[in-house]
mmCIF file of C-alpha atoms in Angstrom:
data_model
loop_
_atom_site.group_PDB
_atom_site.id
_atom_site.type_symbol
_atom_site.label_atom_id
_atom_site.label_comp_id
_atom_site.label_asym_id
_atom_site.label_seq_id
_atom_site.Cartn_x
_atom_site.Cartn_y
_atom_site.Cartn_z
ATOM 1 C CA UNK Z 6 -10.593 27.033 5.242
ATOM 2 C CA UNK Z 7 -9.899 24.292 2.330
ATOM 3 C CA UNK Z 8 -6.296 22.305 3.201
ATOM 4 C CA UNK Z 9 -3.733 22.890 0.778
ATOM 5 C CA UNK Z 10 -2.942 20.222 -1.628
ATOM 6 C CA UNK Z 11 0.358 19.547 -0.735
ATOM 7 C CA UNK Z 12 -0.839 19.104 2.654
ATOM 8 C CA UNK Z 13 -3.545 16.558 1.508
ATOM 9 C CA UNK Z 14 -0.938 14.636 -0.652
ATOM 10 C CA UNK Z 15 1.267 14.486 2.853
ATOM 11 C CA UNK Z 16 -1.423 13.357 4.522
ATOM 12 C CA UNK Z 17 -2.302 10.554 2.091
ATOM 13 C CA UNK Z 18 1.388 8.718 1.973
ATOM 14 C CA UNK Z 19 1.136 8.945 5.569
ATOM 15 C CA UNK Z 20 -1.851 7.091 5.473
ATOM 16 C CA UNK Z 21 -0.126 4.388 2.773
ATOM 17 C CA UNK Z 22 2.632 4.744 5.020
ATOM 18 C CA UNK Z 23 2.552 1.147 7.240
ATOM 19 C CA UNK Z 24 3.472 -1.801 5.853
ATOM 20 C CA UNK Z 25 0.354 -4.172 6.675
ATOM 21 C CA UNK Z 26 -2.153 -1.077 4.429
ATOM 22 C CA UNK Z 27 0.580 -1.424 1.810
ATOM 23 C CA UNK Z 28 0.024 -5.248 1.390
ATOM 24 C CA UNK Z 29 -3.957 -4.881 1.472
ATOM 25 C CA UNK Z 30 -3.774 -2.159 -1.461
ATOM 26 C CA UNK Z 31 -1.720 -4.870 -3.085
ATOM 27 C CA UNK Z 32 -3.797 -7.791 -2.703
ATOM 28 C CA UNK Z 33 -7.007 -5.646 -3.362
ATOM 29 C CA UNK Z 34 -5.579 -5.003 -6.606
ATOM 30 C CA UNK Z 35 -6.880 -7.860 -8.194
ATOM 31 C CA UNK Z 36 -10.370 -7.489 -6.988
ATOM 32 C CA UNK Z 37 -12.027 -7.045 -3.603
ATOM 33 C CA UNK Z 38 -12.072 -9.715 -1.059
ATOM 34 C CA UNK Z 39 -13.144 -10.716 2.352
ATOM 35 C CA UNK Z 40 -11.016 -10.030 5.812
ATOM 36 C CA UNK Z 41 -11.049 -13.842 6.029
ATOM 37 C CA UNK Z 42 -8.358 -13.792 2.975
ATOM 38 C CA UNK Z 43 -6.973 -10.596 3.568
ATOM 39 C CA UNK Z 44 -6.138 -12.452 7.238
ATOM 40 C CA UNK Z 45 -4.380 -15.447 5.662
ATOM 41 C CA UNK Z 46 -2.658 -13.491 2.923
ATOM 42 C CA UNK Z 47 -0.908 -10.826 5.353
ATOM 43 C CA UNK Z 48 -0.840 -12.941 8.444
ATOM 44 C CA UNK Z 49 -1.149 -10.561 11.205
ATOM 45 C CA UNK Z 50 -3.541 -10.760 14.539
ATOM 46 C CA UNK Z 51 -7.270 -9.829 13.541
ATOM 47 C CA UNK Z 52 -7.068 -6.747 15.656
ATOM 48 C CA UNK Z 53 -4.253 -5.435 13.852
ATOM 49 C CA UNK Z 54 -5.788 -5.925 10.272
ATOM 50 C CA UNK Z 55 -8.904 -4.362 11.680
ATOM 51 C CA UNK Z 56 -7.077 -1.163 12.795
ATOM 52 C CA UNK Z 57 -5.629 -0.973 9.472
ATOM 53 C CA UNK Z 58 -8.320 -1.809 7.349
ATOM 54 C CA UNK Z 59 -10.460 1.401 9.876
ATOM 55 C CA UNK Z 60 -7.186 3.733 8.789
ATOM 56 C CA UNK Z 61 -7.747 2.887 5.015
ATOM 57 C CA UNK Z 62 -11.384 3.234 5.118
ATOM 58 C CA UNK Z 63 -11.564 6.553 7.220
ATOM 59 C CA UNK Z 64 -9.396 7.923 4.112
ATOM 60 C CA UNK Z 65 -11.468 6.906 1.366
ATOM 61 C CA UNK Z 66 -8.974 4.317 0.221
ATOM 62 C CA UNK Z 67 -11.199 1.328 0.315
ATOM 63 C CA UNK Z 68 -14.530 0.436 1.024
ATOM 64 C CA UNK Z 69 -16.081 -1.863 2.808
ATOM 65 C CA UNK Z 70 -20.037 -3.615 1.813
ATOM 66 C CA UNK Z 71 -21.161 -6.459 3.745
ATOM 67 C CA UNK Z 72 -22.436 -10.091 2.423
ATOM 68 C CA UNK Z 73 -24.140 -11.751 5.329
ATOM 69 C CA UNK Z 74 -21.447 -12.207 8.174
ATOM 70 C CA UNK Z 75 -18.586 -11.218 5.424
ATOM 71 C CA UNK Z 76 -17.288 -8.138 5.268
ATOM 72 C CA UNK Z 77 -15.493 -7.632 1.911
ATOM 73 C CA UNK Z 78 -12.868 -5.302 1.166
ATOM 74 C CA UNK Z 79 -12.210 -3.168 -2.701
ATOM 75 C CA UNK Z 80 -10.451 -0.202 -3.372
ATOM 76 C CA UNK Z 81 -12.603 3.096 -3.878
ATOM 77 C CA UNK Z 82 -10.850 3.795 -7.033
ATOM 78 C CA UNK Z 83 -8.668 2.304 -9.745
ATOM 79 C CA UNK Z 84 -6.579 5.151 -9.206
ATOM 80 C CA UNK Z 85 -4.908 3.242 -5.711
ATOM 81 C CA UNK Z 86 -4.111 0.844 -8.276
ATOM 82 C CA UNK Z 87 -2.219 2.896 -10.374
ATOM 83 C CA UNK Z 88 -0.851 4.432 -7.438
ATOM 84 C CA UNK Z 89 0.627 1.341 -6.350
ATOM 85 C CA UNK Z 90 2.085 0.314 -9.587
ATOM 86 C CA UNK Z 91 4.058 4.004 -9.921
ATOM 87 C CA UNK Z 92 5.484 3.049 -6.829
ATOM 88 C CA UNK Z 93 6.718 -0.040 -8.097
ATOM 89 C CA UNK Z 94 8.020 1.415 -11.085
ATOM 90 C CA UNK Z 95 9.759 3.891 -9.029
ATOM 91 C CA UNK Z 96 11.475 1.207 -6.630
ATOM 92 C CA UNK Z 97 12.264 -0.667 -9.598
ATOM 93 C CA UNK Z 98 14.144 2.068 -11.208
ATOM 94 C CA UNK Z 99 15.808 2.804 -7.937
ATOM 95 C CA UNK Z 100 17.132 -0.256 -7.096
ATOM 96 C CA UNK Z 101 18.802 -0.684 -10.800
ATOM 97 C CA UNK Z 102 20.769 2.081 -10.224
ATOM 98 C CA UNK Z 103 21.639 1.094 -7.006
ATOM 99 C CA UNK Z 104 22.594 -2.134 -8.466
ATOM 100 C CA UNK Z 105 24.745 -0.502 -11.215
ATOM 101 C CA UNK Z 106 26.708 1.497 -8.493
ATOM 102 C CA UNK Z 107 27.170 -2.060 -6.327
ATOM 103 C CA UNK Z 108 28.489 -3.283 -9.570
ATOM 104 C CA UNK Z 109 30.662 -0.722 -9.529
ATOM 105 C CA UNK Z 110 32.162 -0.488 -6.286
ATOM 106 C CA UNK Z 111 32.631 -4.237 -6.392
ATOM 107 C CA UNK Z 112 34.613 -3.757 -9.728
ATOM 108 C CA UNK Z 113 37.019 -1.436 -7.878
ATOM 109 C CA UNK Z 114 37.733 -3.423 -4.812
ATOM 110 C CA UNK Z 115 38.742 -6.228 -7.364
ATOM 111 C CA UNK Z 116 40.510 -3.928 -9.113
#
């Protein structure tokens, strides 16, 4: 029996849903690149960006091709991409109106 969609879209922002896979789909953005950067850009132990980097890959997020003893990381679609940008729009548009109401509250304490 196919899983409902809603149920597949739950199951894929719990899989964006850790802070260290948010920062790879970030830096892999801009092109792929091997766990060597990915290490020094995110700055975790090697184990941990391993077990993330497994949890991204056993979803079909990004893929992984090897070049000699390098293992190099992309995204599996530009769609992650676009993905990640929404959310940035969304936070951005968040936080202004969060902003606005600070603004506000501070106003009426002064006045």
């Amino acid at each position: 029996m196919p899983v409902p969609l809603h149920q597949a879209k739950a199951e894929l922002f719990r899989t964006l849903g850790h802070p260290v896979r948010v920062r790879v789909l970030e830096l892999l953005q801009d092109g792929p690149l091997p766990v060597r950067d990915l290490l020094s850009a995110i700055g975790v132990e090697a184990s941990n960006l391993s077990q993330q980097l497994a949890v991204l890959r056993r979803a079909g997020i990004v893929t992984a091709t090897r070049e000699g003893a390098t293992v190099v990381y992309a995204l599996s679609t530009p769609d992650v991409a676009d993905l990640m940008f929404a959310a940035r729009s969304i936070l951005t548009e968040l936080l202004a109106g969060q902003g606005e109401l600070l603004a506000e509250l501070r106003a009426e304490a002064r006045g």
